[in-house]
Short mmCIF file of C-alpha atoms and ligand atoms in Angstrom, two decimals:
data_model
loop_
_atom_site.label_atom_id
_atom_site.label_comp_id
_atom_site.label_asym_id
_atom_site.label_seq_id
_atom_site.Cartn_x
_atom_site.Cartn_y
_atom_site.Cartn_z
CA MET Y 1 0.00 0.00 -0.01
CA ARG Y 2 1.31 3.44 -0.90
CA LYS Y 3 2.14 5.82 1.92
CA PHE Y 4 0.26 9.11 2.34
CA TYR Y 5 3.09 11.14 0.80
CA GLN Y 6 3.16 8.83 -2.24
CA LEU Y 7 -0.49 9.53 -3.12
CA THR Y 8 -1.63 12.26 -5.48
CA ARG Y 9 -3.16 15.29 -3.84
CA ALA Y 10 -6.71 14.19 -4.74
CA GLU Y 11 -6.01 10.72 -3.32
CA ARG Y 12 -4.70 12.23 -0.10
CA VAL Y 13 -7.84 14.30 0.36
CA GLN Y 14 -9.99 11.24 -0.42
CA ALA Y 15 -8.00 9.19 2.12
CA LEU Y 16 -8.81 11.79 4.77
CA VAL Y 17 -12.50 11.65 3.85
CA ASP Y 18 -12.44 7.83 3.96
CA ALA Y 19 -10.82 7.97 7.40
CA GLY Y 20 -13.63 10.23 8.62
CA LEU Y 21 -11.19 13.09 9.22
CA LEU Y 22 -12.64 15.41 6.56
CA SER Y 23 -16.23 16.00 5.50
CA THR Y 24 -17.06 15.95 1.80
CA ALA Y 25 -17.72 19.69 2.00
CA ASP Y 26 -14.25 20.27 3.48
CA ALA Y 27 -12.73 18.06 0.76
CA HIS Y 28 -14.38 20.24 -1.88
CA LEU Y 29 -13.12 23.36 -0.13
CA LEU Y 30 -9.55 22.02 -0.23
CA LEU Y 31 -9.69 20.82 -3.83
CA ALA Y 32 -11.49 23.89 -5.19
CA ASP Y 33 -8.40 26.09 -4.84
CA ALA Y 34 -10.89 28.95 -4.68
CA PRO Y 35 -9.48 32.29 -3.55
CA LEU Y 36 -11.00 34.16 -0.64
CA PRO Y 37 -14.28 35.85 -1.54
CA GLN Y 38 -13.46 39.43 -2.52
CA ALA Y 39 -15.57 40.80 0.35
CA THR Y 40 -13.50 38.78 2.83
CA ALA Y 41 -10.17 39.81 1.34
CA GLU Y 42 -11.26 43.46 1.29
CA HIS Y 43 -12.20 43.15 4.97
CA LEU Y 44 -8.93 41.51 6.05
CA THR Y 45 -6.53 44.10 4.68
CA GLU Y 46 -6.37 47.70 3.57
CA ASN Y 47 -5.40 48.65 -0.01
CA GLN Y 48 -6.11 45.12 -1.18
CA ILE Y 49 -4.57 44.49 -4.59
CA GLY Y 50 -4.71 40.71 -4.78
CA GLN Y 51 -4.28 37.44 -2.94
CA PHE Y 52 -1.22 35.35 -2.10
CA PRO Y 53 -1.78 31.59 -1.96
CA LEU Y 54 0.57 29.29 -0.04
CA PRO Y 55 0.53 25.49 0.00
CA MET Y 56 -1.06 23.58 2.88
CA GLY Y 57 0.66 20.37 3.95
CA LEU Y 58 -0.27 17.82 6.59
CA VAL Y 59 1.51 16.33 9.58
CA ARG Y 60 -0.01 12.93 10.23
CA GLY Y 61 -0.08 10.95 13.42
CA LEU Y 62 1.05 13.56 15.92
CA ARG Y 63 0.32 11.77 19.17
CA VAL Y 64 -0.45 14.14 22.05
CA ASN Y 65 -1.72 13.14 25.48
CA GLY Y 66 -2.79 9.74 24.15
CA LEU Y 67 -4.70 10.96 21.09
CA THR Y 68 -3.52 11.08 17.48
CA HIS Y 69 -3.95 14.25 15.43
CA ASP Y 70 -3.40 15.49 11.87
CA VAL Y 71 -2.08 19.04 11.84
CA ALA Y 72 -2.18 21.27 8.75
CA LEU Y 73 0.84 23.49 8.07
CA VAL Y 74 0.87 26.48 5.72
CA GLY Y 75 4.21 27.83 4.54
CA GLU Y 76 6.67 28.35 1.75
CA GLU Y 77 9.65 26.30 3.02
CA PRO Y 78 10.06 22.80 1.57
CA SER Y 79 11.03 20.08 4.08
CA VAL Y 80 9.17 21.54 7.09
CA VAL Y 81 6.22 19.17 6.67
CA ALA Y 82 8.45 16.15 5.92
CA ALA Y 83 10.55 16.89 9.01
CA ALA Y 84 7.46 17.30 11.21
CA ASN Y 85 6.08 13.97 10.01
CA ASN Y 86 9.43 12.36 10.70
CA GLY Y 87 9.52 13.90 14.19
CA ALA Y 88 5.94 12.76 14.87
CA ARG Y 89 6.90 9.22 13.84
CA MET Y 90 9.87 9.13 16.20
CA ALA Y 91 7.78 10.58 19.05
CA ARG Y 92 5.19 7.80 18.55
CA ALA Y 93 7.92 5.27 19.32
CA GLY Y 94 7.93 6.77 22.80
CA GLY Y 95 4.13 6.78 23.11
CA GLY Y 96 3.81 10.36 21.85
CA VAL Y 97 4.11 13.74 23.50
CA THR Y 98 2.74 14.67 26.92
CA VAL Y 99 1.60 18.26 27.26
CA GLN Y 100 0.55 20.48 30.15
CA VAL Y 101 -1.32 23.64 29.24
CA PRO Y 102 -1.59 26.56 31.70
CA PRO Y 103 -4.82 28.56 32.01
CA HIS Y 104 -5.25 30.84 28.96
CA ARG Y 105 -4.58 34.42 30.07
CA VAL Y 106 -3.54 37.56 28.23
CA ALA Y 107 -2.17 40.57 30.09
CA ALA Y 108 -2.45 44.24 29.24
CA GLU Y 109 -0.36 47.08 30.57
CA VAL Y 110 -1.66 50.54 31.38
CA VAL Y 111 1.34 52.77 31.93
CA PHE Y 112 1.64 56.24 33.43
CA ALA Y 113 4.82 58.28 33.02
CA ASP Y 114 6.27 60.99 35.26
CA LEU Y 115 3.46 61.16 37.82
CA ALA Y 116 4.06 63.76 40.53
CA GLU Y 117 3.50 61.18 43.29
CA PRO Y 118 4.00 57.68 41.89
CA GLU Y 119 3.94 55.91 45.28
CA ALA Y 120 0.59 57.51 46.11
CA ALA Y 121 -0.71 56.49 42.67
CA VAL Y 122 0.27 52.86 43.30
CA ARG Y 123 -1.56 52.88 46.65
CA LEU Y 124 -4.64 54.54 45.15
CA ILE Y 125 -4.90 52.03 42.32
CA GLU Y 126 -4.33 49.04 44.63
CA ALA Y 127 -7.19 50.23 46.84
CA GLN Y 128 -9.63 50.48 43.92
CA VAL Y 129 -9.41 47.04 42.32
CA ALA Y 130 -13.17 46.48 42.67
CA ASP Y 131 -13.89 49.65 40.64
CA ILE Y 132 -11.32 48.64 38.04
CA LYS Y 133 -12.98 45.20 37.69
CA ALA Y 134 -16.38 46.88 37.30
CA ALA Y 135 -15.01 49.16 34.55
CA ALA Y 136 -13.44 46.17 32.78
CA ALA Y 137 -16.73 44.26 32.91
CA ALA Y 138 -18.60 47.27 31.53
CA ALA Y 139 -16.02 47.59 28.72
CA HIS Y 140 -16.59 44.03 27.51
CA PRO Y 141 -19.72 42.51 29.08
CA SER Y 142 -19.91 39.59 26.62
CA ILE Y 143 -16.58 38.10 27.73
CA VAL Y 144 -17.81 38.21 31.34
CA ARG Y 145 -21.03 36.44 30.28
CA ARG Y 146 -18.83 33.78 28.64
CA GLY Y 147 -17.10 33.22 32.00
CA GLY Y 148 -13.97 35.31 31.35
CA GLY Y 149 -12.85 38.91 31.71
CA LEU Y 150 -10.47 40.67 34.06
CA GLN Y 151 -9.06 38.27 36.65
CA ALA Y 152 -6.30 40.18 38.43
CA VAL Y 153 -4.74 43.62 38.73
CA HIS Y 154 -1.08 44.21 39.63
CA VAL Y 155 0.53 47.62 40.13
CA GLN Y 156 4.25 48.38 40.10
CA GLN Y 157 6.45 51.42 40.03
CA ARG Y 158 9.23 51.03 37.48
CA GLN Y 159 11.64 53.98 37.58
CA GLN Y 160 9.54 57.02 36.64
CA PHE Y 161 6.70 54.87 35.33
CA VAL Y 162 3.72 53.29 37.05
CA LYS Y 163 2.60 50.12 35.34
CA VAL Y 164 -0.80 48.53 35.92
CA THR Y 165 -1.03 44.95 34.66
CA LEU Y 166 -4.51 43.65 33.84
CA VAL Y 167 -4.69 39.87 33.59
CA VAL Y 168 -7.62 38.85 31.39
CA ASP Y 169 -9.25 35.50 30.67
CA PRO Y 170 -10.32 35.78 26.99
CA GLN Y 171 -11.92 32.30 26.99
CA GLN Y 172 -11.61 30.73 23.54
CA ALA Y 173 -10.39 33.88 21.75
CA MET Y 174 -6.73 34.88 21.33
CA GLY Y 175 -7.84 37.98 23.15
CA ALA Y 176 -5.85 40.91 21.71
CA ASN Y 177 -8.90 43.03 20.84
CA ILE Y 178 -10.82 42.01 23.94
CA VAL Y 179 -7.88 42.89 26.17
CA ASN Y 180 -7.18 46.16 24.37
CA THR Y 181 -10.82 47.22 24.77
CA ILE Y 182 -10.62 46.53 28.50
CA ALA Y 183 -7.20 48.22 28.81
CA GLU Y 184 -8.33 51.41 27.13
CA ARG Y 185 -11.46 51.68 29.30
CA VAL Y 186 -9.51 51.01 32.49
CA GLY Y 187 -6.83 53.43 31.30
CA ARG Y 188 -9.39 56.22 31.00
CA LEU Y 189 -10.73 55.47 34.49
CA LEU Y 190 -7.25 55.48 36.06
CA GLY Y 191 -6.41 58.65 34.14
CA SER Y 192 -9.45 60.37 35.66
CA TRP Y 193 -8.23 59.43 39.16
CA LEU Y 194 -4.64 60.47 38.51
CA HIS Y 195 -5.52 63.63 36.53
CA GLN Y 196 -3.27 62.49 33.72
CA PRO Y 197 -3.95 60.26 30.73
CA PRO Y 198 -2.01 56.99 30.49
CA LEU Y 199 1.06 56.87 28.26
CA ILE Y 200 -0.16 53.59 26.74
CA SER Y 201 -2.96 51.04 27.29
CA ILE Y 202 -2.24 47.86 25.32
CA LEU Y 203 -2.00 44.11 25.63
CA SER Y 204 1.37 42.44 26.00
CA ASN Y 205 2.45 39.65 23.71
CA TYR Y 206 4.71 38.46 26.52
CA SER Y 207 3.73 35.65 28.85
CA ASP Y 208 5.77 33.42 31.09
CA ASP Y 209 2.89 30.94 31.34
CA ALA Y 210 4.48 28.45 28.99
CA VAL Y 211 2.91 25.34 27.53
CA ILE Y 212 5.18 22.45 28.53
CA ALA Y 213 5.55 19.38 26.32
CA THR Y 214 7.79 16.38 26.96
CA VAL Y 215 8.68 13.22 25.14
CA ALA Y 216 10.70 10.12 26.07
CA ILE Y 217 11.86 8.10 23.07
CA PRO Y 218 13.82 4.83 23.09
CA VAL Y 219 17.17 5.74 21.52
CA ASN Y 220 16.76 3.03 18.87
CA ALA Y 221 13.98 5.10 17.30
CA VAL Y 222 16.39 7.91 16.39
CA ALA Y 223 18.99 5.71 14.68
CA THR Y 224 19.98 6.77 11.18
CA ARG Y 225 21.27 4.75 8.23
CA HIS Y 226 24.81 5.54 9.30
CA ALA Y 227 24.70 5.65 13.11
CA ASP Y 228 23.06 3.66 15.89
CA GLY Y 229 20.39 5.21 18.09
CA ALA Y 230 22.55 5.62 21.18
CA THR Y 231 25.14 7.59 19.23
CA VAL Y 232 22.57 9.82 17.52
CA ALA Y 233 20.73 10.46 20.80
CA ARG Y 234 23.99 11.44 22.52
CA LEU Y 235 24.83 13.86 19.69
CA ILE Y 236 21.32 15.38 19.88
CA ALA Y 237 21.79 15.91 23.64
CA ARG Y 238 25.24 17.45 23.13
CA THR Y 239 23.85 19.82 20.48
CA SER Y 240 21.19 20.78 23.01
CA ASP Y 241 23.87 21.42 25.66
CA PHE Y 242 25.76 23.62 23.20
CA ALA Y 243 22.61 25.65 22.41
CA MET Y 244 22.38 26.50 26.13
CA ILE Y 245 25.70 28.38 25.93
CA ASP Y 246 25.69 29.66 22.35
CA ILE Y 247 23.24 32.25 21.02
CA ASP Y 248 24.07 31.44 17.38
CA ARG Y 249 22.86 27.89 17.90
CA ALA Y 250 19.98 28.81 20.24
CA THR Y 251 18.51 31.21 17.66
CA THR Y 252 18.66 28.66 14.84
CA ASN Y 253 17.32 25.97 17.14
CA ASN Y 254 14.33 28.16 17.94
CA LYS Y 255 13.82 29.07 14.29
CA GLY Y 256 13.49 25.34 13.63
CA VAL Y 257 11.00 25.00 16.49
CA MET Y 258 8.95 27.85 15.00
CA ASN Y 259 9.03 26.26 11.52
CA GLY Y 260 6.20 24.00 12.63
CA ILE Y 261 4.53 26.27 15.17
CA ALA Y 262 4.34 29.31 12.85
CA ALA Y 263 3.11 27.22 9.90
CA ALA Y 264 0.36 25.64 12.02
CA THR Y 265 -0.53 29.06 13.45
CA ILE Y 266 -1.05 30.39 9.94
CA ALA Y 267 -3.12 27.33 8.98
CA LEU Y 268 -5.31 28.02 12.03
CA GLY Y 269 -5.90 31.60 10.89
CA ASN Y 270 -4.07 32.94 13.94
CA ASP Y 271 -1.66 35.79 14.54
CA TYR Y 272 1.78 34.22 13.97
CA ARG Y 273 3.59 37.48 14.80
CA ALA Y 274 2.10 37.36 18.30
CA VAL Y 275 3.20 33.73 18.70
CA GLU Y 276 6.71 34.45 17.36
CA ALA Y 277 7.20 37.52 19.56
CA GLY Y 278 6.01 35.66 22.65
CA ALA Y 279 8.20 32.64 21.96
CA HIS Y 280 11.42 34.59 21.44
CA ALA Y 281 10.79 36.88 24.40
CA TYR Y 282 10.22 33.79 26.55
CA ALA Y 283 13.50 32.33 25.25
CA ALA Y 284 15.25 35.45 26.59
CA ARG Y 285 13.34 35.71 29.88
CA SER Y 286 16.44 34.99 32.00
CA GLY Y 287 18.27 37.89 30.38
CA ARG Y 288 20.08 35.44 28.10
CA TYR Y 289 18.56 34.06 24.90
CA LEU Y 290 18.19 30.29 25.38
CA PRO Y 291 16.81 27.37 23.36
CA LEU Y 292 13.10 26.67 23.79
CA THR Y 293 13.86 22.93 23.77
CA GLN Y 294 16.21 20.69 25.72
CA TRP Y 295 17.30 17.11 25.05
CA ARG Y 296 19.12 14.66 27.33
CA VAL Y 297 19.77 10.92 27.38
CA ALA Y 298 19.10 8.64 30.36
CA ASP Y 299 18.64 4.85 30.45
CA ASP Y 300 18.67 4.38 26.68
CA THR Y 301 15.94 6.96 26.36
CA LEU Y 302 16.10 10.36 24.69
CA HIS Y 303 14.17 12.87 26.79
CA GLY Y 304 12.96 16.08 25.16
CA LYS Y 305 11.18 19.10 26.56
CA ILE Y 306 9.81 22.32 25.16
CA ALA Y 307 8.45 25.30 27.09
CA VAL Y 308 6.77 27.93 24.96
CA PRO Y 309 3.92 30.40 25.53
CA LEU Y 310 1.30 30.28 22.75
CA GLN Y 311 -1.18 33.15 22.33
CA LEU Y 312 -3.79 31.41 20.21
CA GLY Y 313 -7.54 31.55 19.68
CA VAL Y 314 -10.09 29.21 18.15
CA VAL Y 315 -12.69 31.96 17.61
CA GLY Y 316 -12.47 35.64 16.77
CA GLY Y 317 -9.84 37.52 14.82
CA ALA Y 318 -9.63 36.16 11.27
CA VAL Y 319 -10.47 32.58 12.29
CA GLY Y 320 -14.12 32.76 11.28
CA ALA Y 321 -13.40 34.59 8.04
CA LEU Y 322 -10.82 32.11 6.75
CA HIS Y 323 -12.78 28.96 5.96
CA ARG Y 324 -9.66 26.86 5.60
CA ALA Y 325 -8.69 27.82 9.17
CA GLY Y 326 -11.93 26.21 10.37
CA LEU Y 327 -11.11 23.20 8.22
CA ALA Y 328 -7.63 22.96 9.80
CA GLN Y 329 -9.23 23.07 13.25
CA ARG Y 330 -11.70 20.29 12.39
CA LEU Y 331 -8.99 18.17 10.78
CA ALA Y 332 -6.81 18.42 13.88
CA GLY Y 333 -9.75 17.85 16.23
CA ILE Y 334 -9.15 21.25 17.86
CA LYS Y 335 -12.13 22.47 19.87
CA THR Y 336 -10.51 24.72 22.47
CA VAL Y 337 -7.53 27.04 22.82
CA ALA Y 338 -5.96 24.44 25.11
CA ASP Y 339 -6.25 21.81 22.32
CA ALA Y 340 -4.50 24.13 19.87
CA GLN Y 341 -1.79 25.04 22.38
CA ALA Y 342 -1.11 21.40 23.21
CA LEU Y 343 -0.81 20.40 19.55
CA LEU Y 344 1.43 23.30 18.59
CA ALA Y 345 3.79 22.81 21.52
CA ALA Y 346 4.08 19.11 20.66
CA LEU Y 347 4.64 20.01 17.04
CA GLY Y 348 7.46 22.40 17.95
CA LEU Y 349 9.13 19.68 19.98
CA VAL Y 350 9.00 16.96 17.31
CA GLN Y 351 9.97 19.44 14.58
CA ASN Y 352 13.05 20.29 16.62
CA LEU Y 353 13.87 16.62 17.11
CA ALA Y 354 13.77 15.93 13.37
CA ALA Y 355 15.90 18.99 12.60
CA VAL Y 356 18.60 18.27 15.21
CA ARG Y 357 18.71 14.58 14.27
CA ALA Y 358 19.26 15.54 10.64
CA LEU Y 359 21.89 18.04 11.75
CA VAL Y 360 23.95 15.51 13.72
CA GLY Y 361 23.28 12.73 11.19
CA PRO Y 362 23.14 13.13 7.41
CA GLY Y 363 23.14 16.95 7.61
CA ILE Y 364 20.31 19.35 6.93
CA GLN Y 365 21.18 19.95 3.30
CA ALA Y 366 20.63 16.38 2.09
CA GLY Y 367 16.89 16.49 2.83
CA HIS Y 368 16.54 20.19 2.15
CA MET Y 369 18.12 20.21 -1.27
CA HIS Y 370 16.25 17.04 -2.21
CA LEU Y 371 12.98 18.89 -1.61
CA GLN Y 372 14.38 22.21 -2.84
CA ALA Y 373 14.85 20.67 -6.28
CA GLY Y 374 11.09 20.98 -6.88
CA ALA Y 375 11.08 24.67 -6.01
CA LEU Y 376 14.17 25.14 -8.19
CA ALA Y 377 12.46 23.45 -11.14
CA VAL Y 378 9.51 25.83 -10.86
CA ALA Y 379 11.84 28.83 -10.45
CA ALA Y 380 13.66 27.80 -13.63
CA GLY Y 381 10.37 28.06 -15.51
CA ALA Y 382 9.22 24.42 -15.67
CA THR Y 383 5.47 23.94 -16.00
CA GLY Y 384 3.08 20.96 -15.99
CA ASP Y 385 4.86 17.61 -16.43
CA GLU Y 386 8.20 19.34 -16.81
CA VAL Y 387 8.27 20.07 -13.05
CA ALA Y 388 8.39 16.40 -12.05
CA ARG Y 389 10.85 15.49 -14.83
CA LEU Y 390 13.20 18.37 -14.05
CA THR Y 391 12.98 17.72 -10.29
CA GLN Y 392 14.03 14.13 -10.96
CA GLN Y 393 16.96 15.21 -13.12
CA LEU Y 394 18.10 17.74 -10.51
CA GLN Y 395 18.33 15.09 -7.77
CA ALA Y 396 21.71 13.94 -9.04
CA GLY Y 397 24.28 16.69 -9.32
CA ASP Y 398 24.34 20.40 -8.50
CA LYS Y 399 21.07 21.95 -7.45
CA THR Y 400 21.57 25.42 -8.86
CA LEU Y 401 19.24 27.67 -10.81
CA ALA Y 402 21.67 27.84 -13.72
CA ARG Y 403 21.77 24.05 -13.99
CA ALA Y 404 17.99 23.82 -13.68
CA GLN Y 405 17.59 26.34 -16.52
CA HIS Y 406 20.14 24.47 -18.63
CA LEU Y 407 18.42 21.11 -18.10
CA LEU Y 408 15.04 22.67 -18.87
CA ALA Y 409 16.38 24.12 -22.11
CA LEU Y 410 17.73 20.67 -23.09
CA MET Y 411 14.39 19.09 -22.20
CA ARG Y 412 12.57 21.50 -24.48
CA GLN Y 413 14.84 20.98 -27.50
P1 LIG B 501 -12.07 39.37 18.51
O1 LIG B 501 -11.93 40.83 18.60
O2 LIG B 501 -12.61 38.83 17.23
O3 LIG B 501 -12.93 38.88 19.76
C1 LIG B 501 -13.35 37.56 19.92
C2 LIG B 501 -14.69 37.32 19.24
O4 LIG B 501 -15.01 35.95 19.35
C3 LIG B 501 -15.80 38.11 19.88
O5 LIG B 501 -16.62 38.63 18.85
C4 LIG B 501 -16.57 37.07 20.66
O6 LIG B 501 -17.94 37.34 20.68
C5 LIG B 501 -16.35 35.84 19.84
N1 LIG B 501 -16.50 34.61 20.61
C6 LIG B 501 -17.35 33.60 20.29
N2 LIG B 501 -17.22 32.59 21.17
C7 LIG B 501 -16.28 32.95 22.04
C8 LIG B 501 -15.72 32.31 23.17
N3 LIG B 501 -16.11 31.08 23.56
N4 LIG B 501 -14.74 32.93 23.85
C9 LIG B 501 -14.31 34.14 23.47
N5 LIG B 501 -14.83 34.83 22.41
C10 LIG B 501 -15.83 34.24 21.70
O7 LIG B 501 -10.67 38.62 18.68
P2 LIG B 501 -9.52 38.72 19.76
O8 LIG B 501 -9.87 39.64 20.90
O9 LIG B 501 -9.16 37.34 20.07
O10 LIG B 501 -8.34 39.45 18.96
C11 LIG B 501 -7.59 38.69 18.05
C12 LIG B 501 -7.21 39.58 16.89
O11 LIG B 501 -6.52 40.74 17.36
C13 LIG B 501 -6.27 38.90 15.95
O12 LIG B 501 -6.74 39.09 14.63
C14 LIG B 501 -4.95 39.65 16.13
O13 LIG B 501 -4.19 39.64 14.96
C15 LIG B 501 -5.42 41.03 16.50
N6 LIG B 501 -4.54 41.92 17.23
C16 LIG B 501 -3.33 41.50 17.76
C17 LIG B 501 -2.53 42.38 18.46
C18 LIG B 501 -1.28 41.87 19.09
O14 LIG B 501 -1.07 40.66 19.15
N7 LIG B 501 -0.40 42.73 19.60
C19 LIG B 501 -2.92 43.78 18.62
C20 LIG B 501 -4.22 44.09 18.10
C21 LIG B 501 -4.98 43.19 17.42
P3 LIG B 501 -18.60 38.33 21.77
O15 LIG B 501 -18.12 39.69 21.41
O16 LIG B 501 -20.03 38.10 21.59
O17 LIG B 501 -18.08 37.90 23.09
#
């Protein structure tokens, strides 16, 4: 039987329908290649001049907390989906990924600068938390009716600034607009007390409430064609140790982690800039930029861990407007923010595993350039059947644009 990646695109979609993972309507949506309705596109950006399609790939069999999921990834970089599938396969050998998700909270900061009596302002605000909560509820009554809203208020003096942190439960939304609405209303109220408008009232994309995912894989499962599992696992752990002391490596490590997380965030119609900013700030929370993942070997087992905050939503923002985002949610079995956070943290971990294993084994370029040949063939001008033929020819030998163009010219003679 052919594997999923060996099927044609139409066969893959049909296989998902047959497995009960996609409805027929969703299959039509995928295969239609229809652009966004003009009204939607017009609504999602200013000065709209067109649309910009990207391919959607699928990570199959990502096992998280005992359940198996299929996660859609949208992006332009070949090899990300293949690596994620490879990582998911290795993680399954260890029973999959275990994830703990913290309560979903988004904080806002209302900041006052150069107050005449900052200490008195701090005391005043701390004494009026009930009024602040009432103003927050009035600013966004529907989130309170849904069981969320402002949960906590913290006040600090920071040099010549007074910072009021509003911790909000946005329920199943990512929460940026909800939190900003609350922050601006509370900012006006505090400004009336302090006889000075706030400097800023805005959510923070920072959070130290990280989603934690771990995996424990028998070393045999990470063996390569050229090296046994124990050796590969030890090299993965040593690369992880090096990332702890080297920012060059830590940054690239985290870029690899975000390959999967960002691509899944886009597929889910979410704000990938918020997720990226939060992840990298978390990586630097100690004052030093560190890897988001760690790997170590004990008792013939490779242990991996990721800690990453994930500001995601399953409603609101552009999620409802982008029909394929809803499809990606259904395909992955995502019903809540916690589901999405668990899957994306697990994805980041297995993506990292596949990347570091390739790095210490055959090297990144072998797989990359293999897949890059397809993109090169298209860039050289190949169309239709030529793409597959040229990709095949490019596999052996230099993978350069000049060679691709030369081979294409020969093919067309
Ligand atoms: P929305 O402003 O769309 O608010 C959430 C919406 O979802 C509300 O209309 C709410 O309805 C509805 N909803 C339905 N069910 C639920 C539920 N169970 N829980 C919560 N809400 C529900 O989205 P967000 O506040 O999440 O803001 C996200 C958007 O903000 C993204 O597009 C992001 O790009 C953008 N943004 C990001 C910033 C940043 O990250 N720095 C800054 C500014 C904007 P109802 O009103 O009836 O409650």
